[in-house]
Short mmCIF file of C-alpha atoms and ligand atoms in Angstrom, two decimals:
data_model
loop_
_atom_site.label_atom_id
_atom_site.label_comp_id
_atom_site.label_asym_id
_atom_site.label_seq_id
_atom_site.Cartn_x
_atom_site.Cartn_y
_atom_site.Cartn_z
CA UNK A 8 -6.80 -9.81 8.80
CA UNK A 9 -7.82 -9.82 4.84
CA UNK A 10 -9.35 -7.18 3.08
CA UNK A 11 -12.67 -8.66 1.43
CA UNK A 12 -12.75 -5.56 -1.14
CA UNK A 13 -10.24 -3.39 -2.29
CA UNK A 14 -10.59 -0.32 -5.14
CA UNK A 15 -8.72 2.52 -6.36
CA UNK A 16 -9.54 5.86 -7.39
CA UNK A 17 -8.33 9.56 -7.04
CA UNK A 18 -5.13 8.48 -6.25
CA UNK A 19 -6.07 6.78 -2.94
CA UNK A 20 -6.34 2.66 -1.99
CA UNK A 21 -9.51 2.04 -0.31
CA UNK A 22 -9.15 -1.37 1.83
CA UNK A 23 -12.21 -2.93 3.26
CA UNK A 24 -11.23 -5.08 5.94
CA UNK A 25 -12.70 -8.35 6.74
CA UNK A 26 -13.91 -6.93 10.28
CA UNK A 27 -15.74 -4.54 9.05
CA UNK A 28 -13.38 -1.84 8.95
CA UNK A 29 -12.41 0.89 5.93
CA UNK A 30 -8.89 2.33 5.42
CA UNK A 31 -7.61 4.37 3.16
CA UNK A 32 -3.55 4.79 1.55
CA UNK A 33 -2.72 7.35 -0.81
CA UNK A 34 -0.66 6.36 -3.41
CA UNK A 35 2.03 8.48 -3.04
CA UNK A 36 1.84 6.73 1.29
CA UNK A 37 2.00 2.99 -0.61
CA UNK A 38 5.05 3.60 -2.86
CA UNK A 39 6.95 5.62 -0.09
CA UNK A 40 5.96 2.19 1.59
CA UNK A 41 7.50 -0.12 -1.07
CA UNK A 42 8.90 -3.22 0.61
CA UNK A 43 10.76 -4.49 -2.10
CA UNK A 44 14.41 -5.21 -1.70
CA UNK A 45 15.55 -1.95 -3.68
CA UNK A 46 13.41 0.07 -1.78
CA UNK A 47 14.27 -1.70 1.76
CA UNK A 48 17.83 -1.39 1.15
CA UNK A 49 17.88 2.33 0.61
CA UNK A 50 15.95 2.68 4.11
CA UNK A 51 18.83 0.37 5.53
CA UNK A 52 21.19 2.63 4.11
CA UNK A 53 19.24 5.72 6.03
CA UNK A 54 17.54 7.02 2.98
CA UNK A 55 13.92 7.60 2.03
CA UNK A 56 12.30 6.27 -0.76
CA UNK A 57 10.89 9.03 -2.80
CA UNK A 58 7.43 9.21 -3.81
CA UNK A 59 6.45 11.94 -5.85
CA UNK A 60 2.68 13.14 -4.40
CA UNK A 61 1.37 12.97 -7.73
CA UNK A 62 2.24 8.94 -8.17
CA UNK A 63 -0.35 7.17 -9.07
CA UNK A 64 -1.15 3.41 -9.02
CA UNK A 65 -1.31 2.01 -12.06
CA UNK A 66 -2.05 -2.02 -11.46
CA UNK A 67 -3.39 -3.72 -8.71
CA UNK A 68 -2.80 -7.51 -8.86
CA UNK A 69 -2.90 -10.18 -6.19
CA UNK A 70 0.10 -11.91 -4.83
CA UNK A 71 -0.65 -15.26 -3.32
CA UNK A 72 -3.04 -15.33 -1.43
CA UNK A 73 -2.07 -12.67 1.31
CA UNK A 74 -0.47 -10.07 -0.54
CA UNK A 75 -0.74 -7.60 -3.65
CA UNK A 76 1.57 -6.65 -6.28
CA UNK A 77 1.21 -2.93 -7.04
CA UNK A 78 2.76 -0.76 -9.49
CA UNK A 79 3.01 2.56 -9.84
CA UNK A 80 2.93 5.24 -12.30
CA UNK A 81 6.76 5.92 -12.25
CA UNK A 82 7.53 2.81 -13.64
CA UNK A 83 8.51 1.08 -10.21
CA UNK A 84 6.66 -2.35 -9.65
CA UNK A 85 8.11 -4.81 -7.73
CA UNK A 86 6.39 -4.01 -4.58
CA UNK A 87 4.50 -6.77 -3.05
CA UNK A 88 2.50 -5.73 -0.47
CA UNK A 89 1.62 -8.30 2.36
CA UNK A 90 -1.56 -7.22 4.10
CA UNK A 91 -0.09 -7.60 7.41
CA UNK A 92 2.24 -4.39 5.96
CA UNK A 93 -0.98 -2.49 5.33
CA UNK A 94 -2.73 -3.47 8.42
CA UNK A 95 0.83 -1.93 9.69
CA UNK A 96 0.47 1.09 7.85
CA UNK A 97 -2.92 1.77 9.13
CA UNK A 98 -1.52 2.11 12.29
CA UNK A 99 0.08 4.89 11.05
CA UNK A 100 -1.99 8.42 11.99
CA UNK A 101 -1.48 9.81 8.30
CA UNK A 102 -3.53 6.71 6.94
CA UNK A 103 -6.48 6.78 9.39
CA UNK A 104 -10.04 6.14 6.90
CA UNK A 105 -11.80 9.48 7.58
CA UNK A 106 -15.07 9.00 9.62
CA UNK A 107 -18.40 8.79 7.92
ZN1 ZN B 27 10.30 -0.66 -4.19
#
């Protein structure tokens, strides 16, 4: 599933989802997320990656064509983020879209 729209503002990710469906990531969520290989080899080594709640996205690009890059406001930006990782996260309780 593809997101057909996705903006950013008060430090949470809307998604709109092709089906029809909203969700919605904080930013601090998304960097604690990061699947780059730093951050996927501290959770191999039993850590956490950090996100400080006040991290803020600062770019939003596409990556290919399934996929965005996003960086953050500490600096850290080699996260790409497949959608299938944020249909994932969705899945998630914490990043339920709140009703309407
Ligand atoms: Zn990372």
């Amino acid at each position: 599933m593809n997101p057909v729209h996705v903006e950013s503002g008060s430090g949470v990710l809307a998604v709109h989802w092709e089906d029809g469906s909203d969700s919605a990531f904080t930013h601090a969520q998304l960097r604690a997320a990061c699947p780059c290989s730093e951050c996927r080899a501290i959770r191999r080594a039993g850590g956490i990656v950090s996100a400080a709640a006040g991290v803020r996205l600062s770019a939003i690009e596409p990556a290919g064509a399934n996929a965005l890059n996003l960086a953050f406001s500490d600096g850290h930006a080699r996260g790409i983020y497949p959608f299938a990782l944020l249909a994932e996260l969705v899945r998630q309780p914490a990043c339920a879209a709140p009703a309407r």
